[in-house]
Amino acid sequence: NYGRTKTRQLLYEKSVFNWLLYLDADVLPKSQEFIQNYLNLTSKGYDAVYGGCAYGNIPPKESMLLRWKYGRAKEEVDANIRNQKPYKIVVSGNFMIKRSVFSLINSKIVDSGYGFDMYFGALLKANQIKVFHINNEVYHLGVESSTQFLSKTKEAVNTLLNLYQNGKITSHDNSLLHLFISLKKSKLCGLFSTIYKKSHKRMERNLLGKNPSIARFQLYKISYMCFKYKNHNS
């Protein structure tokens, strides 16, 4: 278990053909024609193809509701919508990519912490890689607990903030980062930092409970990002 970035690099080094298909270990293809659906696109001029992901309609147990609700709201998105901003929803648990392109992009990622999938998408955009989305989903079966997901989310926000502050992200379609930059320019980061300091315990009770609010989760993320930024730069 080397983490996603290094594991994908090791698989790349073992590969011999021109196209790579990456699937996370906790997914299951939705279609019987899953492989063929990808093969049909290898000659269409794209550099990377994302199939998307899906979540079952039956809610999991209460301790896992946040990840399930977030996945259905923000990741289970039709390909027509994903193609409008092709670098925004690049769910890395299910994608096909040219071997040469993968080498170019993955070589720029030197860390393997949580949140670097977003950086992969930003690098695709910065390098003008031709990305296409299709409805060739996999079911995400490994839904983690709300506690784990909240912890990973904070790690991903830290990663995103560090990449931005270190000048690593020059072009992106990340909604959270766009909002953060807007708040920073408007000098509102202090306000959102205060929201996190005063309200994060109350928000966490909701997010870890039986009816987590995705809108509140979005507020939690941006307020935490502003909190980390203000405390790091104070």
Coordinates of N, CA, C and O in Angstrom, one line a residue, residues 117-211:
D117 N -5.8 13.8 -6.4 CA -6.6 13.5 -7.6 C -7.0 14.9 -8.2 O -7.1 15.0 -9.4
M118 N -7.4 15.8 -7.3 CA -7.8 17.1 -7.8 C -6.6 17.8 -8.6 O -6.8 18.4 -9.6
Y119 N -5.4 17.6 -8.1 CA -4.2 18.1 -8.7 C -4.0 17.5 -10.1 O -3.6 18.2 -11.1
F120 N -4.3 16.2 -10.2 CA -4.2 15.5 -11.5 C -5.1 16.2 -12.5 O -4.7 16.4 -13.6
G121 N -6.4 16.5 -12.1 CA -7.3 17.2 -13.0 C -6.8 18.6 -13.4 O -6.9 19.0 -14.5
A122 N -6.2 19.3 -12.4 CA -5.6 20.6 -12.7 C -4.5 20.5 -13.7 O -4.3 21.4 -14.6
L123 N -3.7 19.5 -13.6 CA -2.5 19.3 -14.5 C -3.0 18.9 -15.9 O -2.4 19.3 -16.9
L124 N -4.1 18.2 -16.0 CA -4.7 17.9 -17.3 C -5.1 19.1 -18.0 O -4.9 19.3 -19.2
K125 N -5.7 20.0 -17.2 CA -6.1 21.3 -17.8 C -5.0 22.2 -18.2 O -4.9 22.7 -19.3
A126 N -4.0 22.3 -17.3 CA -2.8 23.1 -17.6 C -2.0 22.7 -18.8 O -1.4 23.5 -19.5
N127 N -2.1 21.4 -19.1 CA -1.3 20.8 -20.2 C -2.2 20.6 -21.4 O -1.8 20.0 -22.4
Q128 N -3.5 21.1 -21.3 CA -4.4 21.1 -22.5 C -4.6 19.6 -23.0 O -4.7 19.4 -24.2
I129 N -4.7 18.7 -22.1 CA -5.0 17.3 -22.4 C -6.4 17.2 -22.9 O -7.4 17.7 -22.2
K130 N -6.7 16.5 -24.0 CA -8.0 16.3 -24.5 C -8.8 15.2 -23.7 O -8.5 14.0 -23.8
V131 N -9.7 15.7 -22.8 CA -10.4 14.9 -21.9 C -11.9 14.7 -22.4 O -12.5 15.7 -22.8
F132 N -12.4 13.5 -22.3 CA -13.8 13.3 -22.7 C -14.4 12.4 -21.6 O -13.8 11.5 -21.0
H133 N -15.7 12.7 -21.4 CA -16.5 11.9 -20.4 C -17.6 11.1 -21.1 O -18.2 11.6 -22.0
I134 N -17.8 9.9 -20.6 CA -18.9 9.0 -21.1 C -19.6 8.4 -19.9 O -19.1 8.5 -18.7
N135 N -20.8 7.9 -20.1 CA -21.6 7.2 -19.1 C -21.2 5.8 -19.1 O -21.9 4.9 -19.8
N136 N -20.1 5.4 -18.5 CA -19.6 4.1 -18.4 C -19.2 3.8 -16.9 O -18.0 3.5 -16.6
E137 N -20.2 4.0 -16.1 CA -19.9 4.1 -14.6 C -19.5 2.8 -14.0 O -19.7 1.7 -14.5
V138 N -18.8 3.0 -12.8 CA -18.6 1.9 -11.9 C -19.4 2.2 -10.6 O -19.5 3.4 -10.3
Y139 N -19.9 1.2 -10.0 CA -20.4 1.4 -8.6 C -19.3 1.5 -7.6 O -18.4 0.7 -7.6
H140 N -19.4 2.6 -6.8 CA -18.4 2.7 -5.7 C -19.0 2.0 -4.5 O -19.9 2.4 -3.9
L141 N -18.3 0.8 -4.2 CA -18.8 -0.1 -3.2 C -18.2 0.2 -1.8 O -18.7 -0.1 -0.8
G142 N -17.0 0.8 -1.9 CA -16.2 1.0 -0.6 C -16.5 2.3 0.1 O -15.6 3.1 0.3
V143 N -17.8 2.5 0.4 CA -18.1 3.8 1.0 C -17.6 3.8 2.5 O -18.0 2.9 3.3
E144 N -16.8 4.7 2.8 CA -16.2 4.7 4.2 C -17.1 5.4 5.2 O -18.1 6.0 4.8
S145 N -16.8 5.4 6.4 CA -17.6 6.0 7.4 C -17.5 7.5 7.3 O -16.6 8.1 6.7
S146 N -18.5 8.1 7.9 CA -18.6 9.6 7.8 C -17.4 10.2 8.5 O -16.8 11.2 8.1
T147 N -16.9 9.6 9.6 CA -15.8 10.1 10.4 C -14.5 10.0 9.5 O -13.7 11.0 9.4
Q148 N -14.3 8.9 8.8 CA -13.2 8.8 7.9 C -13.2 9.8 6.8 O -12.2 10.4 6.4
F149 N -14.4 9.9 6.2 CA -14.5 10.8 5.1 C -14.3 12.2 5.5 O -13.7 13.0 4.7
L150 N -14.8 12.6 6.6 CA -14.6 14.0 7.1 C -13.1 14.3 7.3 O -12.5 15.3 6.9
S151 N -12.4 13.3 7.9 CA -10.9 13.4 8.1 C -10.2 13.5 6.8 O -9.3 14.4 6.6
K152 N -10.6 12.7 5.8 CA -9.9 12.7 4.5 C -10.2 14.0 3.8 O -9.4 14.6 3.0
T153 N -11.4 14.5 4.0 CA -11.8 15.8 3.3 C -10.9 16.9 3.8 O -10.4 17.8 3.0
K154 N -10.7 17.0 5.1 CA -9.8 18.0 5.7 C -8.4 17.9 5.2 O -7.7 18.9 4.9
E155 N -7.9 16.6 5.0 CA -6.6 16.4 4.4 C -6.6 16.9 3.0 O -5.6 17.5 2.6
A156 N -7.6 16.7 2.2 CA -7.7 17.1 0.8 C -7.7 18.6 0.7 O -7.1 19.2 -0.1
V157 N -8.4 19.3 1.7 CA -8.4 20.7 1.7 C -7.1 21.3 2.0 O -6.6 22.3 1.4
N158 N -6.4 20.7 2.9 CA -5.0 21.1 3.2 C -4.1 20.9 2.0 O -3.3 21.8 1.7
T159 N -4.3 19.8 1.3 CA -3.5 19.6 0.1 C -3.7 20.7 -1.0 O -2.8 21.2 -1.5
L160 N -5.0 21.0 -1.2 CA -5.4 22.0 -2.2 C -4.9 23.3 -1.8 O -4.3 24.0 -2.7
L161 N -4.9 23.7 -0.5 CA -4.4 25.0 -0.1 C -2.9 25.1 -0.3 O -2.4 26.1 -0.7
N162 N -2.2 24.0 0.1 CA -0.8 24.0 0.0 C -0.3 24.1 -1.5 O 0.6 24.8 -1.8
L163 N -1.0 23.4 -2.4 CA -0.7 23.4 -3.8 C -0.9 24.8 -4.3 O -0.1 25.4 -5.1
Y164 N -2.0 25.5 -3.9 CA -2.3 26.8 -4.4 C -1.3 27.8 -3.9 O -0.8 28.6 -4.6
Q165 N -1.0 27.7 -2.6 CA 0.0 28.7 -2.0 C 1.4 28.5 -2.5 O 2.2 29.5 -2.5
N166 N 1.7 27.3 -3.0 CA 3.1 27.1 -3.5 C 3.1 27.3 -5.0 O 4.2 26.9 -5.6
G167 N 2.1 27.8 -5.6 CA 2.1 28.1 -7.0 C 2.0 26.9 -7.9 O 2.4 27.0 -9.1
K168 N 1.6 25.8 -7.4 CA 1.6 24.5 -8.2 C 0.4 24.5 -9.1 O 0.4 23.8 -10.1
I169 N -0.7 25.2 -8.8 CA -1.9 25.1 -9.6 C -2.1 26.4 -10.4 O -2.3 27.5 -9.8
T170 N -1.9 26.3 -11.6 CA -2.0 27.5 -12.5 C -3.3 27.6 -13.3 O -3.7 28.7 -13.7
S171 N -4.0 26.5 -13.5 CA -5.2 26.4 -14.2 C -6.1 25.3 -13.6 O -5.5 24.2 -13.4
H172 N -7.4 25.6 -13.4 CA -8.2 24.5 -12.8 C -9.7 24.8 -12.9 O -10.0 26.0 -13.3
D173 N -10.5 23.9 -12.6 CA -12.0 24.0 -12.6 C -12.5 23.6 -11.2 O -13.6 23.2 -11.1
N174 N -11.7 23.8 -10.2 CA -12.1 23.3 -8.9 C -13.0 24.4 -8.2 O -12.5 25.5 -8.0
S175 N -14.2 24.0 -7.9 CA -15.2 25.0 -7.4 C -14.7 25.5 -6.0 O -14.9 26.7 -5.7
L176 N -14.2 24.7 -5.2 CA -13.8 25.1 -3.8 C -12.7 26.1 -3.9 O -12.7 27.2 -3.2
L177 N -11.7 25.9 -4.8 CA -10.6 26.8 -4.9 C -11.1 28.1 -5.6 O -10.6 29.2 -5.1
H178 N -11.9 28.1 -6.5 CA -12.5 29.3 -7.1 C -13.2 30.1 -6.0 O -13.0 31.4 -6.0
L179 N -14.0 29.5 -5.2 CA -14.7 30.2 -4.1 C -13.7 30.8 -3.1 O -13.8 31.9 -2.7
F180 N -12.7 30.0 -2.8 CA -11.7 30.5 -1.8 C -10.9 31.7 -2.4 O -10.8 32.7 -1.6
I181 N -10.5 31.7 -3.6 CA -9.8 32.8 -4.2 C -10.7 34.1 -4.3 O -10.3 35.2 -4.0
S182 N -12.0 33.8 -4.5 CA -13.0 34.9 -4.6 C -13.1 35.6 -3.2 O -13.2 36.8 -3.0
L183 N -13.2 34.7 -2.1 CA -13.4 35.2 -0.8 C -12.1 36.0 -0.3 O -12.1 37.0 0.3
K184 N -11.0 35.4 -0.8 CA -9.7 36.1 -0.4 C -9.6 37.5 -1.1 O -9.2 38.4 -0.4
K185 N -10.0 37.6 -2.3 CA -9.9 38.9 -3.0 C -10.9 39.9 -2.4 O -10.6 41.1 -2.3
S186 N -12.0 39.3 -1.9 CA -13.0 40.2 -1.2 C -12.8 40.4 0.3 O -13.6 41.1 0.9
K187 N -11.6 39.9 0.7 CA -11.3 40.0 2.2 C -12.3 39.5 3.1 O -12.6 40.1 4.2
L188 N -12.9 38.3 2.7 CA -13.9 37.7 3.5 C -13.4 36.4 4.2 O -14.2 35.7 4.8
C189 N -12.2 36.1 4.0 CA -11.6 34.8 4.6 C -11.7 34.9 6.1 O -12.0 33.8 6.7
G190 N -11.5 36.1 6.7 CA -11.6 36.2 8.1 C -12.9 35.8 8.7 O -13.1 35.2 9.7
L191 N -14.0 36.3 7.9 CA -15.4 36.0 8.4 C -15.6 34.5 8.3 O -16.1 33.9 9.3
F192 N -15.2 33.8 7.3 CA -15.4 32.4 7.2 C -14.5 31.6 8.1 O -14.9 30.5 8.6
S193 N -13.4 32.1 8.4 CA -12.5 31.5 9.4 C -13.2 31.5 10.8 O -13.2 30.5 11.5
T194 N -13.9 32.6 11.1 CA -14.6 32.8 12.3 C -15.8 31.8 12.4 O -16.1 31.2 13.4
I195 N -16.5 31.6 11.3 CA -17.6 30.7 11.2 C -17.1 29.3 11.5 O -17.7 28.6 12.3
Y196 N -15.9 28.9 11.0 CA -15.4 27.6 11.3 C -15.1 27.5 12.8 O -15.4 26.5 13.5
K197 N -14.4 28.5 13.4 CA -14.0 28.5 14.8 C -15.2 28.4 15.7 O -15.2 27.6 16.7
K198 N -16.3 29.1 15.4 CA -17.4 29.1 16.3 C -18.4 28.0 16.0 O -19.2 27.6 16.9
S199 N -18.4 27.4 14.8 CA -19.5 26.5 14.4 C -19.1 25.1 14.0 O -19.9 24.3 13.7
H200 N -17.8 24.8 14.0 CA -17.4 23.5 13.4 C -17.9 22.4 14.2 O -18.2 21.3 13.6
K201 N -18.0 22.5 15.5 CA -18.5 21.4 16.3 C -19.9 21.1 16.0 O -20.3 19.9 15.8
R202 N -20.7 22.1 15.8 CA -22.1 22.0 15.5 C -22.3 21.4 14.1 O -23.1 20.5 13.9
M203 N -21.5 21.9 13.2 CA -21.6 21.4 11.8 C -21.2 19.9 11.8 O -21.8 19.1 11.1
E204 N -20.2 19.5 12.5 CA -19.7 18.1 12.5 C -20.8 17.2 13.1 O -20.9 16.1 12.7
R205 N -21.5 17.7 14.1 CA -22.6 16.8 14.7 C -23.6 16.5 13.6 O -24.1 15.4 13.5
N206 N -23.9 17.5 12.7 CA -24.8 17.2 11.6 C -24.2 16.3 10.6 O -24.9 15.3 10.2
L207 N -23.0 16.5 10.2 CA -22.3 15.8 9.2 C -22.1 14.3 9.6 O -22.1 13.4 8.7
L208 N -21.9 14.1 10.8 CA -21.7 12.7 11.3 C -23.0 12.0 11.8 O -23.0 10.9 12.3
G209 N -24.1 12.7 11.6 CA -25.4 12.2 12.1 C -26.2 11.5 11.1 O -25.7 11.1 10.1
K210 N -27.5 11.4 11.4 CA -28.4 10.6 10.6 C -29.0 11.3 9.4 O -29.6 10.7 8.5
N211 N -28.8 12.6 9.3 CA -29.3 13.4 8.2 C -28.3 14.5 7.8 O -28.6 15.7 7.9

